Amino acid sequence: EAIVGTNHVKAKVPALFTFGDSIVDPGNNNFIPTLIKADTPPYGQDFVGNIPTGRFSNGKLSPDFIAAALGLKETLPPFLDPHFNTQDFLTGVSFASAGSGFDNLTAEVVSVIPMWKQVELFKQYKALLTNLVGEERASNIIGESIFLSVAGTNDFSENYFFLPIRKTQFSVAQYQDFLLQICTTFIEDLYKLGVRKLGVYGIPPMGCVPLEKTLFGQSKLKGCIEELNQVAISYNTKLRSILHNLNARLPGSKLVYVDIYYSFLDIVKNPSKYGFETSSRGCCGTGLVEIGPTCNLVTPVTCSDASKFVFWDAVHSTERTYEITANFVLQN
């Protein structure tokens, strides 16, 4: 059983693991050759030690808060970090890679780790874990632990809507089905590796993201781009039904649809209700285009108090937003 740090609270589950994109990548991309990194200030300015960790935020991400709430540890480390210790290893890691998606092309374009390769990393983890604690305990840990998958947004936002390839091959509805077929295989592969408790995130309201509004020439728009939000809603509806079918088909599986859409939409539409001042732009620079390398210390006018902002850069949330969305996830 996991004993945590110094407080020795008995953890609610043995471990927490994440797969997916930048929403849950605590810094795996720092260890691969890609431009999609958050390894320079002001990223991490409100993290312990005020250092950039590779998290696309001013501080922690949702899985960090979820791990703490489950009594595991304060932060969830990246699997590729050579420095994490055995205790960290036992209580969970992240395999996620910022910029990734279900479509291999999405990851290829920006040289990050596609979802199938994240499963390969998990296989490596499982082998290491088995060496460490033996086969029986390893499969117990994996069978009882919580796994989260957060992917799909980049497939639309950095691939389908902006590269010509998929658009010529698929209608939006066909592309959704293409992604969900890959998602189904991903879930089945994890199931074969012993995973039983998996939370699969739906897509958030993409049309409310500052960078998307800028790219669509709508940066002045007070609300959100409805067309993009509708794509998310219909994708999520299909995802729900697929998870329902997989639950029936895979004995002992607990696949949960994690609705991030409506909770996040409420934050964006009613920021003051949650203690925010603005949801139309990020804290870093203008907040309309900056992300990764373009959000840096040379960027002028980065806000002084990130907790007043829903968005940290033009795409990603602030630590405060991630804390709120983590609570939504835990309640559900």
mmCIF file of N, CA and C in Angstrom, residues 151-255:
data_model
loop_
_atom_site.group_PDB
_atom_site.id
_atom_site.type_symbol
_atom_site.label_atom_id
_atom_site.label_comp_id
_atom_site.label_asym_id
_atom_site.label_seq_id
_atom_site.Cartn_x
_atom_site.Cartn_y
_atom_site.Cartn_z
ATOM 1 N N ALA A 151 -7.055 13.402 -24.559
ATOM 2 C CA ALA A 151 -6.568 13.589 -25.933
ATOM 3 C C ALA A 151 -7.742 13.844 -26.866
ATOM 4 N N GLY A 152 -7.420 14.356 -28.051
ATOM 5 C CA GLY A 152 -8.446 14.605 -29.056
ATOM 6 C C GLY A 152 -8.523 16.055 -29.489
ATOM 7 N N THR A 153 -8.258 16.967 -28.560
ATOM 8 C CA THR A 153 -8.353 18.392 -28.889
ATOM 9 C C THR A 153 -7.363 18.785 -29.981
ATOM 10 N N ASN A 154 -6.099 18.371 -29.822
ATOM 11 C CA ASN A 154 -5.074 18.744 -30.807
ATOM 12 C C ASN A 154 -5.349 18.164 -32.189
ATOM 13 N N ASP A 155 -6.042 17.033 -32.216
ATOM 14 C CA ASP A 155 -6.373 16.428 -33.508
ATOM 15 C C ASP A 155 -7.207 17.393 -34.350
ATOM 16 N N PHE A 156 -8.038 18.177 -33.672
ATOM 17 C CA PHE A 156 -8.821 19.186 -34.390
ATOM 18 C C PHE A 156 -8.067 20.511 -34.474
ATOM 19 N N SER A 157 -7.577 20.999 -33.328
ATOM 20 C CA SER A 157 -7.054 22.369 -33.286
ATOM 21 C C SER A 157 -5.723 22.539 -34.004
ATOM 22 N N GLU A 158 -4.850 21.516 -33.976
ATOM 23 C CA GLU A 158 -3.568 21.712 -34.677
ATOM 24 C C GLU A 158 -3.445 20.843 -35.925
ATOM 25 N N ASN A 159 -4.458 20.015 -36.173
ATOM 26 C CA ASN A 159 -4.382 19.124 -37.331
ATOM 27 C C ASN A 159 -5.541 19.378 -38.299
ATOM 28 N N TYR A 160 -6.715 18.880 -37.985
ATOM 29 C CA TYR A 160 -7.829 18.901 -38.945
ATOM 30 C C TYR A 160 -8.144 20.292 -39.495
ATOM 31 N N PHE A 161 -8.230 21.277 -38.616
ATOM 32 C CA PHE A 161 -8.626 22.615 -39.070
ATOM 33 C C PHE A 161 -7.479 23.409 -39.692
ATOM 34 N N PHE A 162 -6.230 22.929 -39.537
ATOM 35 C CA PHE A 162 -5.106 23.741 -40.013
ATOM 36 C C PHE A 162 -4.170 23.073 -41.000
ATOM 37 N N LEU A 163 -4.294 21.769 -41.168
ATOM 38 C CA LEU A 163 -3.480 21.094 -42.177
ATOM 39 C C LEU A 163 -4.419 20.555 -43.246
ATOM 40 N N PRO A 164 -4.009 20.592 -44.502
ATOM 41 C CA PRO A 164 -4.939 20.199 -45.573
ATOM 42 C C PRO A 164 -5.218 18.694 -45.658
ATOM 43 N N ILE A 165 -4.318 17.865 -45.113
ATOM 44 C CA ILE A 165 -4.386 16.425 -45.389
ATOM 45 C C ILE A 165 -5.698 15.771 -44.951
ATOM 46 N N ARG A 166 -5.997 15.833 -43.656
ATOM 47 C CA ARG A 166 -7.184 15.130 -43.146
ATOM 48 C C ARG A 166 -8.487 15.720 -43.680
ATOM 49 N N LYS A 167 -8.478 17.023 -43.893
ATOM 50 C CA LYS A 167 -9.689 17.691 -44.387
ATOM 51 C C LYS A 167 -10.099 17.172 -45.761
ATOM 52 N N THR A 168 -9.100 16.811 -46.572
ATOM 53 C CA THR A 168 -9.432 16.289 -47.903
ATOM 54 C C THR A 168 -9.867 14.823 -47.825
ATOM 55 N N GLN A 169 -9.460 14.141 -46.754
ATOM 56 C CA GLN A 169 -9.804 12.721 -46.612
ATOM 57 C C GLN A 169 -11.142 12.497 -45.910
ATOM 58 N N PHE A 170 -11.440 13.373 -44.930
ATOM 59 C CA PHE A 170 -12.600 13.131 -44.061
ATOM 60 C C PHE A 170 -13.471 14.371 -43.896
ATOM 61 N N SER A 171 -14.772 14.152 -43.772
ATOM 62 C CA SER A 171 -15.651 15.212 -43.259
ATOM 63 C C SER A 171 -15.398 15.271 -41.747
ATOM 64 N N VAL A 172 -15.919 16.283 -41.066
ATOM 65 C CA VAL A 172 -15.740 16.380 -39.608
ATOM 66 C C VAL A 172 -16.261 15.113 -38.929
ATOM 67 N N ALA A 173 -17.456 14.680 -39.311
ATOM 68 C CA ALA A 173 -18.062 13.490 -38.693
ATOM 69 C C ALA A 173 -17.210 12.242 -38.939
ATOM 70 N N GLN A 174 -16.680 12.114 -40.146
ATOM 71 C CA GLN A 174 -15.828 10.957 -40.464
ATOM 72 C C GLN A 174 -14.523 11.011 -39.669
ATOM 73 N N TYR A 175 -13.992 12.212 -39.509
ATOM 74 C CA TYR A 175 -12.738 12.350 -38.755
ATOM 75 C C TYR A 175 -12.965 12.010 -37.283
ATOM 76 N N GLN A 176 -14.107 12.417 -36.743
ATOM 77 C CA GLN A 176 -14.450 12.045 -35.364
ATOM 78 C C GLN A 176 -14.450 10.523 -35.220
ATOM 79 N N ASP A 177 -15.086 9.843 -36.177
ATOM 80 C CA ASP A 177 -15.161 8.376 -36.127
ATOM 81 C C ASP A 177 -13.777 7.743 -36.272
ATOM 82 N N PHE A 178 -12.944 8.343 -37.131
ATOM 83 C CA PHE A 178 -11.563 7.892 -37.315
ATOM 84 C C PHE A 178 -10.801 7.977 -35.982
ATOM 85 N N LEU A 179 -10.921 9.105 -35.293
ATOM 86 C CA LEU A 179 -10.249 9.292 -34.003
ATOM 87 C C LEU A 179 -10.774 8.311 -32.961
ATOM 88 N N LEU A 180 -12.086 8.126 -32.942
ATOM 89 C CA LEU A 180 -12.693 7.280 -31.912
ATOM 90 C C LEU A 180 -12.380 5.802 -32.137
ATOM 91 N N GLN A 181 -12.121 5.444 -33.382
ATOM 92 C CA GLN A 181 -11.662 4.082 -33.672
ATOM 93 C C GLN A 181 -10.275 3.871 -33.046
ATOM 94 N N ILE A 182 -9.408 4.872 -33.194
ATOM 95 C CA ILE A 182 -8.060 4.801 -32.602
ATOM 96 C C ILE A 182 -8.166 4.811 -31.077
ATOM 97 N N CYS A 183 -9.064 5.627 -30.562
ATOM 98 C CA CYS A 183 -9.300 5.700 -29.117
ATOM 99 C C CYS A 183 -9.748 4.338 -28.584
ATOM 100 N N THR A 184 -10.622 3.664 -29.326
ATOM 101 C CA THR A 184 -11.107 2.331 -28.934
ATOM 102 C C THR A 184 -9.950 1.336 -28.846
ATOM 103 N N THR A 185 -9.086 1.343 -29.854
ATOM 104 C CA THR A 185 -7.910 0.457 -29.856
ATOM 105 C C THR A 185 -7.003 0.770 -28.670
ATOM 106 N N PHE A 186 -6.820 2.064 -28.398
ATOM 107 C CA PHE A 186 -6.008 2.524 -27.263
ATOM 108 C C PHE A 186 -6.554 1.934 -25.953
ATOM 109 N N ILE A 187 -7.863 2.018 -25.765
ATOM 110 C CA ILE A 187 -8.494 1.505 -24.540
ATOM 111 C C ILE A 187 -8.347 -0.018 -24.458
ATOM 112 N N GLU A 188 -8.560 -0.690 -25.581
ATOM 113 C CA GLU A 188 -8.430 -2.158 -25.608
ATOM 114 C C GLU A 188 -6.995 -2.584 -25.295
ATOM 115 N N ASP A 189 -6.021 -1.834 -25.811
ATOM 116 C CA ASP A 189 -4.611 -2.146 -25.537
ATOM 117 C C ASP A 189 -4.296 -1.997 -24.048
ATOM 118 N N LEU A 190 -4.811 -0.934 -23.437
ATOM 119 C CA LEU A 190 -4.587 -0.738 -22.002
ATOM 120 C C LEU A 190 -5.264 -1.853 -21.203
ATOM 121 N N TYR A 191 -6.455 -2.237 -21.641
ATOM 122 C CA TYR A 191 -7.192 -3.315 -20.967
ATOM 123 C C TYR A 191 -6.376 -4.609 -20.986
ATOM 124 N N LYS A 192 -5.774 -4.916 -22.137
ATOM 125 C CA LYS A 192 -4.945 -6.126 -22.262
ATOM 126 C C LYS A 192 -3.738 -6.069 -21.330
ATOM 127 N N LEU A 193 -3.301 -4.862 -21.009
ATOM 128 C CA LEU A 193 -2.142 -4.695 -20.114
ATOM 129 C C LEU A 193 -2.561 -4.651 -18.643
ATOM 130 N N GLY A 194 -3.847 -4.874 -18.389
ATOM 131 C CA GLY A 194 -4.306 -4.970 -17.001
ATOM 132 C C GLY A 194 -4.997 -3.746 -16.441
ATOM 133 N N VAL A 195 -5.142 -2.705 -17.253
ATOM 134 C CA VAL A 195 -5.810 -1.484 -16.782
ATOM 135 C C VAL A 195 -7.314 -1.738 -16.693
ATOM 136 N N ARG A 196 -7.919 -1.349 -15.558
ATOM 137 C CA ARG A 196 -9.359 -1.544 -15.381
ATOM 138 C C ARG A 196 -10.105 -0.238 -15.109
ATOM 139 N N LYS A 197 -9.466 0.695 -14.425
ATOM 140 C CA LYS A 197 -10.143 1.948 -14.071
ATOM 141 C C LYS A 197 -9.586 3.092 -14.911
ATOM 142 N N LEU A 198 -10.348 3.467 -15.923
ATOM 143 C CA LEU A 198 -9.854 4.485 -16.858
ATOM 144 C C LEU A 198 -10.875 5.599 -17.038
ATOM 145 N N GLY A 199 -10.443 6.816 -16.774
ATOM 146 C CA GLY A 199 -11.273 7.987 -17.040
ATOM 147 C C GLY A 199 -10.849 8.592 -18.368
ATOM 148 N N VAL A 200 -11.788 8.694 -19.303
ATOM 149 C CA VAL A 200 -11.479 9.254 -20.622
ATOM 150 C C VAL A 200 -12.131 10.626 -20.737
ATOM 151 N N TYR A 201 -11.307 11.644 -20.879
ATOM 152 C CA TYR A 201 -11.803 13.016 -20.969
ATOM 153 C C TYR A 201 -12.428 13.273 -22.334
ATOM 154 N N GLY A 202 -13.545 13.983 -22.316
ATOM 155 C CA GLY A 202 -14.082 14.502 -23.562
ATOM 156 C C GLY A 202 -13.258 15.708 -23.991
ATOM 157 N N ILE A 203 -13.648 16.315 -25.098
ATOM 158 C CA ILE A 203 -12.954 17.503 -25.599
ATOM 159 C C ILE A 203 -13.573 18.746 -24.956
ATOM 160 N N PRO A 204 -12.750 19.715 -24.550
ATOM 161 C CA PRO A 204 -13.281 20.960 -23.975
ATOM 162 C C PRO A 204 -13.861 21.869 -25.059
ATOM 163 N N PRO A 205 -14.486 22.984 -24.675
ATOM 164 C CA PRO A 205 -15.015 23.922 -25.676
ATOM 165 C C PRO A 205 -13.883 24.629 -26.421
ATOM 166 N N MET A 206 -13.413 24.015 -27.503
ATOM 167 C CA MET A 206 -12.252 24.525 -28.254
ATOM 168 C C MET A 206 -12.466 25.946 -28.748
ATOM 169 N N GLY A 207 -13.713 26.273 -29.059
ATOM 170 C CA GLY A 207 -14.017 27.591 -29.610
ATOM 171 C C GLY A 207 -13.861 28.729 -28.624
ATOM 172 N N CYS A 208 -13.572 28.397 -27.354
ATOM 173 C CA CYS A 208 -13.384 29.440 -26.335
ATOM 174 C C CYS A 208 -11.906 29.713 -26.072
ATOM 175 N N VAL A 209 -11.034 28.930 -26.687
ATOM 176 C CA VAL A 209 -9.588 29.068 -26.470
ATOM 177 C C VAL A 209 -9.073 30.303 -27.218
ATOM 178 N N PRO A 210 -8.375 31.218 -26.517
ATOM 179 C CA PRO A 210 -7.928 32.463 -27.157
ATOM 180 C C PRO A 210 -7.180 32.261 -28.474
ATOM 181 N N LEU A 211 -6.252 31.310 -28.529
ATOM 182 C CA LEU A 211 -5.483 31.101 -29.761
ATOM 183 C C LEU A 211 -6.391 30.682 -30.923
ATOM 184 N N GLU A 212 -7.362 29.825 -30.640
ATOM 185 C CA GLU A 212 -8.285 29.390 -31.700
ATOM 186 C C GLU A 212 -9.062 30.587 -32.241
ATOM 187 N N LYS A 213 -9.504 31.447 -31.339
ATOM 188 C CA LYS A 213 -10.252 32.634 -31.773
ATOM 189 C C LYS A 213 -9.358 33.527 -32.634
ATOM 190 N N THR A 214 -8.086 33.659 -32.250
ATOM 191 C CA THR A 214 -7.136 34.462 -33.033
ATOM 192 C C THR A 214 -6.936 33.859 -34.422
ATOM 193 N N LEU A 215 -6.689 32.542 -34.462
ATOM 194 C CA LEU A 215 -6.424 31.873 -35.741
ATOM 195 C C LEU A 215 -7.620 31.924 -36.683
ATOM 196 N N PHE A 216 -8.812 31.958 -36.105
ATOM 197 C CA PHE A 216 -10.023 32.043 -36.925
ATOM 198 C C PHE A 216 -10.435 33.499 -37.181
ATOM 199 N N GLY A 217 -9.520 34.441 -36.825
ATOM 200 C CA GLY A 217 -9.791 35.857 -37.066
ATOM 201 C C GLY A 217 -10.898 36.421 -36.198
ATOM 202 N N GLN A 218 -11.079 35.813 -35.013
ATOM 203 C CA GLN A 218 -12.167 36.234 -34.115
ATOM 204 C C GLN A 218 -11.640 36.674 -32.744
ATOM 205 N N SER A 219 -10.405 37.211 -32.704
ATOM 206 C CA SER A 219 -9.808 37.520 -31.398
ATOM 207 C C SER A 219 -10.606 38.553 -30.602
ATOM 208 N N LYS A 220 -11.385 39.380 -31.297
ATOM 209 C CA LYS A 220 -12.181 40.399 -30.597
ATOM 210 C C LYS A 220 -13.516 39.822 -30.093
ATOM 211 N N LEU A 221 -13.832 38.615 -30.542
ATOM 212 C CA LEU A 221 -15.106 37.993 -30.192
ATOM 213 C C LEU A 221 -15.240 37.848 -28.678
ATOM 214 N N LYS A 222 -16.334 38.372 -28.128
ATOM 215 C CA LYS A 222 -16.556 38.265 -26.678
ATOM 216 C C LYS A 222 -16.822 36.820 -26.265
ATOM 217 N N GLY A 223 -17.627 36.124 -27.062
ATOM 218 C CA GLY A 223 -17.983 34.750 -26.702
ATOM 219 C C GLY A 223 -17.029 33.723 -27.279
ATOM 220 N N CYS A 224 -17.573 32.604 -27.735
ATOM 221 C CA CYS A 224 -16.773 31.509 -28.284
ATOM 222 C C CYS A 224 -17.199 31.226 -29.722
ATOM 223 N N ILE A 225 -16.343 30.539 -30.460
ATOM 224 C CA ILE A 225 -16.691 30.160 -31.833
ATOM 225 C C ILE A 225 -17.582 28.916 -31.768
ATOM 226 N N GLU A 226 -18.858 29.118 -32.033
ATOM 227 C CA GLU A 226 -19.849 28.050 -31.855
ATOM 228 C C GLU A 226 -19.565 26.825 -32.720
ATOM 229 N N GLU A 227 -19.097 27.077 -33.941
ATOM 230 C CA GLU A 227 -18.835 25.972 -34.871
ATOM 231 C C GLU A 227 -17.841 24.966 -34.264
ATOM 232 N N LEU A 228 -16.787 25.489 -33.636
ATOM 233 C CA LEU A 228 -15.785 24.617 -33.014
ATOM 234 C C LEU A 228 -16.366 23.901 -31.803
ATOM 235 N N ASN A 229 -17.166 24.625 -31.031
ATOM 236 C CA ASN A 229 -17.767 24.013 -29.849
ATOM 237 C C ASN A 229 -18.722 22.881 -30.225
ATOM 238 N N GLN A 230 -19.428 23.063 -31.332
ATOM 239 C CA GLN A 230 -20.351 22.013 -31.786
ATOM 240 C C GLN A 230 -19.591 20.736 -32.170
ATOM 241 N N VAL A 231 -18.403 20.911 -32.743
ATOM 242 C CA VAL A 231 -17.570 19.749 -33.088
ATOM 243 C C VAL A 231 -17.211 18.983 -31.814
ATOM 244 N N ALA A 232 -16.880 19.727 -30.761
ATOM 245 C CA ALA A 232 -16.544 19.098 -29.477
ATOM 246 C C ALA A 232 -17.751 18.364 -28.897
ATOM 247 N N ILE A 233 -18.911 19.014 -28.934
ATOM 248 C CA ILE A 233 -20.123 18.407 -28.366
ATOM 249 C C ILE A 233 -20.474 17.098 -29.077
ATOM 250 N N SER A 234 -20.436 17.111 -30.410
ATOM 251 C CA SER A 234 -20.816 15.889 -31.136
ATOM 252 C C SER A 234 -19.780 14.778 -30.944
ATOM 253 N N TYR A 235 -18.505 15.155 -30.874
ATOM 254 C CA TYR A 235 -17.449 14.169 -30.590
ATOM 255 C C TYR A 235 -17.690 13.529 -29.222
ATOM 256 N N ASN A 236 -17.978 14.370 -28.232
ATOM 257 C CA ASN A 236 -18.181 13.874 -26.867
ATOM 258 C C ASN A 236 -19.375 12.931 -26.774
ATOM 259 N N THR A 237 -20.425 13.239 -27.525
ATOM 260 C CA THR A 237 -21.614 12.371 -27.534
ATOM 261 C C THR A 237 -21.252 10.984 -28.061
ATOM 262 N N LYS A 238 -20.468 10.965 -29.140
ATOM 263 C CA LYS A 238 -20.029 9.683 -29.710
ATOM 264 C C LYS A 238 -19.109 8.935 -28.734
ATOM 265 N N LEU A 239 -18.208 9.679 -28.096
ATOM 266 C CA LEU A 239 -17.267 9.072 -27.152
ATOM 267 C C LEU A 239 -18.014 8.396 -26.003
ATOM 268 N N ARG A 240 -19.018 9.098 -25.479
ATOM 269 C CA ARG A 240 -19.833 8.545 -24.386
ATOM 270 C C ARG A 240 -20.397 7.182 -24.752
ATOM 271 N N SER A 241 -20.959 7.110 -25.954
ATOM 272 C CA SER A 241 -21.617 5.875 -26.368
ATOM 273 C C SER A 241 -20.604 4.749 -26.593
ATOM 274 N N ILE A 242 -19.422 5.103 -27.098
ATOM 275 C CA ILE A 242 -18.357 4.109 -27.279
ATOM 276 C C ILE A 242 -17.902 3.544 -25.935
ATOM 277 N N LEU A 243 -17.748 4.424 -24.938
ATOM 278 C CA LEU A 243 -17.326 3.970 -23.606
ATOM 279 C C LEU A 243 -18.383 3.058 -22.988
ATOM 280 N N HIS A 244 -19.647 3.397 -23.221
ATOM 281 C CA HIS A 244 -20.762 2.584 -22.730
ATOM 282 C C HIS A 244 -20.673 1.169 -23.314
ATOM 283 N N ASN A 245 -20.423 1.089 -24.614
ATOM 284 C CA ASN A 245 -20.308 -0.211 -25.290
ATOM 285 C C ASN A 245 -19.082 -0.996 -24.824
ATOM 286 N N LEU A 246 -17.961 -0.292 -24.643
ATOM 287 C CA LEU A 246 -16.735 -0.964 -24.200
ATOM 288 C C LEU A 246 -16.882 -1.502 -22.780
ATOM 289 N N ASN A 247 -17.563 -0.759 -21.928
ATOM 290 C CA ASN A 247 -17.810 -1.228 -20.559
ATOM 291 C C ASN A 247 -18.553 -2.557 -20.575
ATOM 292 N N ALA A 248 -19.505 -2.670 -21.492
ATOM 293 C CA ALA A 248 -20.295 -3.898 -21.591
ATOM 294 C C ALA A 248 -19.460 -5.043 -22.166
ATOM 295 N N ARG A 249 -18.490 -4.693 -23.003
ATOM 296 C CA ARG A 249 -17.719 -5.699 -23.738
ATOM 297 C C ARG A 249 -16.457 -6.175 -23.013
ATOM 298 N N LEU A 250 -15.913 -5.322 -22.139
ATOM 299 C CA LEU A 250 -14.660 -5.672 -21.458
ATOM 300 C C LEU A 250 -14.943 -5.995 -19.989
ATOM 301 N N PRO A 251 -14.961 -7.279 -19.623
ATOM 302 C CA PRO A 251 -15.333 -7.678 -18.259
ATOM 303 C C PRO A 251 -14.446 -7.019 -17.202
ATOM 304 N N GLY A 252 -15.096 -6.482 -16.166
ATOM 305 C CA GLY A 252 -14.348 -5.901 -15.045
ATOM 306 C C GLY A 252 -13.847 -4.494 -15.287
ATOM 307 N N SER A 253 -14.115 -3.946 -16.486
ATOM 308 C CA SER A 253 -13.607 -2.598 -16.760
ATOM 309 C C SER A 253 -14.527 -1.546 -16.159
ATOM 310 N N LYS A 254 -13.912 -0.458 -15.689
ATOM 311 C CA LYS A 254 -14.680 0.701 -15.239
ATOM 312 C C LYS A 254 -14.207 1.885 -16.061
ATOM 313 N N LEU A 255 -14.838 2.068 -17.204
ATOM 314 C CA LEU A 255 -14.474 3.175 -18.086
ATOM 315 C C LEU A 255 -15.436 4.316 -17.805
#
